[in-house]
Amino acid sequence: MSHLMSKGVLLFCFDTEHTRYHKILEHCVRLVKKNICKDITVVTNFNTYQKMSPMGFINYRFIEPELGNKHNGRAWNNVDRHMAYELSPYETTLVMDIDYFCFTDNLAQLFNTNYDFLVSDTAYDLTGENAFDQRRWSMIPMVWATVLLFKKNNRVRKLFDTVKYIKQHYQYFTEMYRIYAKNLRNDYLFAMALQQINGFMGYEKLPFVLPTLPPNCEVVKITDEGLAWKYKDQISYVENQDVHVLNKEVANV
Amino acid sequence: MDIHELKRQSDLSYDTAVAKRNALEKATSRLVVVYNEHIFRADPQTICLVRTLKESHNNFCVLDTNNNPVEITAPDEFLSILLERNQESLNAYNQIYKTFARKDT
């Protein structure tokens, strides 16, 4: 089967000085293979690749990550998402953050839709504290670029071109849209690009909210069915529910 | 009156409320179903609409979750998929819900 007629998952993974992202990737790949699909492409660099344990058949694309972005004072090599269109070998691609753990096959069915670009606009705080419902200063709705589904066509190529353009002029666009963030976030890039390329009107979205554990939750156990976390001295868990884990210490679990 | 017992009950109630909320969110996510290359929710509104339209039409149009019109040409099949997903999701929620009831007693 030609790759251009195929469907697959695209993941980005670059270790940093402080975080062994390849360990998070290993959890993610295991769950994607079990619940989403077997066709996986990992975008990484050679240094990270050398540390990975064998994960079965995986397609690798090697690039050097763009440096300079930081999160909580630590290096955060996450600004290459705009290259997903060129790097994906698939006609239909599901791009996911590696800290999004698919404990269900909910996302797998999206490969069978005719939408050419889907993204979620809502995160759901699993601690019950609604940490993501903060005051919004920006003039446009935000999206969570944690999970993206796209097909290769002319319209989507223009969307990614717009993402690249906004990234080049990030300060201008963030000021224009009143996005008061110091670091570069894919969420903002895609929110602004979707606004621009869709004629400043709405766009189609994933019907899911993204169940998310805030950074102050410590993941204490991961299995193939779910995970448990510690928050304010209490242990909670979910099973058979996807979870986006923001605390990068999950690499040590 | 044992204040520690009251605090323990309060903590338990909070934990149960959060776990119930998470279980409901899990059930809601599971209601999403793809049919005819479009996304739908197997919720009561969709099920009732499809069932009502099916009574008098062999094919009809409904809106997907992004308000795109979709022509349904096999209503029985579509309704069956919606019902199956709806009950799968709610049965799973019911199982979790029963554990909350046990904790409260």
Coordinates of N, CA and C in Angstrom, one line a residue, chain B residues 42-104:
Chain B
A42 N -23.8 9.8 20.2 CA -24.9 8.9 20.5 C -25.6 9.3 21.7
D43 N -26.1 10.5 21.7 CA -26.8 11.0 22.9 C -28.3 10.9 22.7
P44 N -29.1 11.1 23.7 CA -30.6 11.0 23.6 C -31.2 11.8 22.5
Q45 N -30.7 13.0 22.3 CA -31.2 13.9 21.3 C -31.1 13.3 19.9
T46 N -29.9 12.8 19.6 CA -29.6 12.2 18.3 C -30.4 10.9 18.1
I47 N -30.4 10.1 19.1 CA -31.2 8.9 19.0 C -32.7 9.1 18.8
C48 N -33.2 10.1 19.5 CA -34.7 10.4 19.4 C -35.0 10.9 18.0
L49 N -34.1 11.8 17.5 CA -34.3 12.4 16.2 C -34.2 11.3 15.1
V50 N -33.2 10.5 15.2 CA -33.1 9.4 14.1 C -34.3 8.5 14.2
R51 N -34.7 8.1 15.4 CA -35.8 7.2 15.5 C -37.1 7.8 15.0
T52 N -37.3 9.1 15.3 CA -38.5 9.8 14.8 C -38.5 9.9 13.3
L53 N -37.4 10.3 12.7 CA -37.3 10.5 11.3 C -37.5 9.1 10.6
K54 N -36.9 8.1 11.2 CA -37.0 6.8 10.6 C -38.4 6.3 10.4
E55 N -39.3 6.7 11.3 CA -40.7 6.2 11.3 C -41.4 6.6 10.0
S56 N -41.0 7.7 9.4 CA -41.7 8.2 8.2 C -40.8 8.3 6.9
H57 N -39.5 8.1 7.1 CA -38.6 8.3 5.9 C -37.6 7.2 5.9
N58 N -37.3 6.8 4.6 CA -36.2 5.8 4.5 C -34.8 6.4 4.4
N59 N -34.8 7.6 3.9 CA -33.6 8.4 4.0 C -33.9 9.8 4.4
F60 N -32.9 10.4 5.1 CA -33.1 11.8 5.6 C -31.8 12.4 5.9
C61 N -31.8 13.7 6.3 CA -30.6 14.4 6.6 C -30.6 14.7 8.1
V62 N -29.4 14.6 8.7 CA -29.2 15.1 10.1 C -27.9 15.9 10.1
L63 N -27.6 16.6 11.1 CA -26.4 17.4 11.3 C -25.4 16.6 12.1
D64 N -24.1 16.7 11.7 CA -23.0 16.1 12.5 C -22.6 17.1 13.6
T65 N -21.6 16.7 14.4 CA -21.2 17.6 15.5 C -20.6 18.9 15.1
N66 N -20.3 19.1 13.8 CA -19.8 20.3 13.3 C -20.8 21.0 12.4
N67 N -22.1 20.6 12.6 CA -23.2 21.2 11.8 C -23.1 21.0 10.3
N68 N -22.5 19.9 9.9 CA -22.5 19.6 8.5 C -23.7 18.6 8.2
P69 N -24.4 18.8 7.1 CA -25.5 17.9 6.9 C -25.0 16.6 6.3
V70 N -25.7 15.5 6.8 CA -25.3 14.2 6.4 C -26.5 13.4 6.0
E71 N -26.5 12.8 4.8 CA -27.7 12.0 4.4 C -27.6 10.6 4.9
I72 N -28.6 10.2 5.6 CA -28.6 8.9 6.2 C -29.5 8.0 5.3
T73 N -28.9 7.0 4.7 CA -29.6 6.1 3.8 C -29.9 4.8 4.4
A74 N -29.3 4.5 5.5 CA -29.6 3.2 6.2 C -29.9 3.5 7.6
P75 N -31.1 4.0 7.9 CA -31.5 4.5 9.2 C -31.4 3.4 10.3
D76 N -31.8 2.2 9.9 CA -31.8 1.1 10.9 C -30.4 0.8 11.4
E77 N -29.5 0.8 10.4 CA -28.1 0.5 10.8 C -27.5 1.7 11.7
F78 N -27.8 2.9 11.3 CA -27.4 4.1 12.0 C -27.9 4.1 13.5
L79 N -29.2 3.8 13.6 CA -29.8 3.8 14.9 C -29.2 2.7 15.8
S80 N -29.0 1.6 15.1 CA -28.4 0.4 15.9 C -27.0 0.8 16.4
I81 N -26.2 1.5 15.6 CA -24.9 1.9 16.1 C -25.0 2.9 17.2
L82 N -25.9 3.9 17.1 CA -26.1 4.9 18.1 C -26.5 4.2 19.4
L83 N -27.5 3.3 19.3 CA -28.0 2.7 20.6 C -26.9 1.9 21.2
E84 N -26.1 1.1 20.4 CA -25.1 0.3 20.9 C -24.0 1.1 21.7
R85 N -23.6 2.2 21.0 CA -22.6 3.1 21.7 C -23.1 3.7 22.9
N86 N -24.4 4.2 22.8 CA -25.0 4.9 24.0 C -25.0 3.9 25.2
Q87 N -25.4 2.7 25.0 CA -25.6 1.8 26.1 C -24.2 1.3 26.6
E88 N -23.3 1.1 25.7 CA -21.9 0.7 26.1 C -21.3 1.8 27.0
S89 N -21.5 3.0 26.6 CA -21.0 4.1 27.4 C -21.7 4.2 28.8
L90 N -23.0 4.1 28.8 CA -23.7 4.3 30.0 C -23.6 3.1 31.0
N91 N -23.5 1.9 30.4 CA -23.3 0.7 31.2 C -21.9 0.8 32.0
A92 N -20.9 1.3 31.2 CA -19.6 1.5 31.9 C -19.7 2.5 33.0
Y93 N -20.4 3.6 32.7 CA -20.6 4.6 33.8 C -21.4 4.1 35.0
N94 N -22.4 3.2 34.7 CA -23.2 2.6 35.8 C -22.3 1.7 36.7
Q95 N -21.4 1.0 36.1 CA -20.5 0.1 36.9 C -19.7 1.0 37.8
I96 N -19.1 2.1 37.3 CA -18.3 2.9 38.1 C -19.2 3.6 39.2
Y97 N -20.3 4.0 38.8 CA -21.3 4.7 39.7 C -21.6 3.8 40.9
K98 N -21.7 2.5 40.7 CA -22.0 1.6 41.8 C -20.9 1.6 42.9
T99 N -19.7 1.8 42.4 CA -18.6 1.8 43.4 C -18.7 3.0 44.3
F100 N -19.2 4.1 43.7 CA -19.3 5.4 44.5 C -20.4 5.1 45.6
A101 N -21.5 4.5 45.3 CA -22.6 4.2 46.2 C -22.0 3.4 47.4
R102 N -21.2 2.4 47.1 CA -20.6 1.6 48.1 C -19.7 2.4 49.1
K103 N -19.0 3.3 48.5 CA -18.1 4.1 49.4 C -18.9 5.0 50.3
D104 N -20.0 5.5 49.9 CA -20.8 6.4 50.7 C -21.5 5.8 51.9

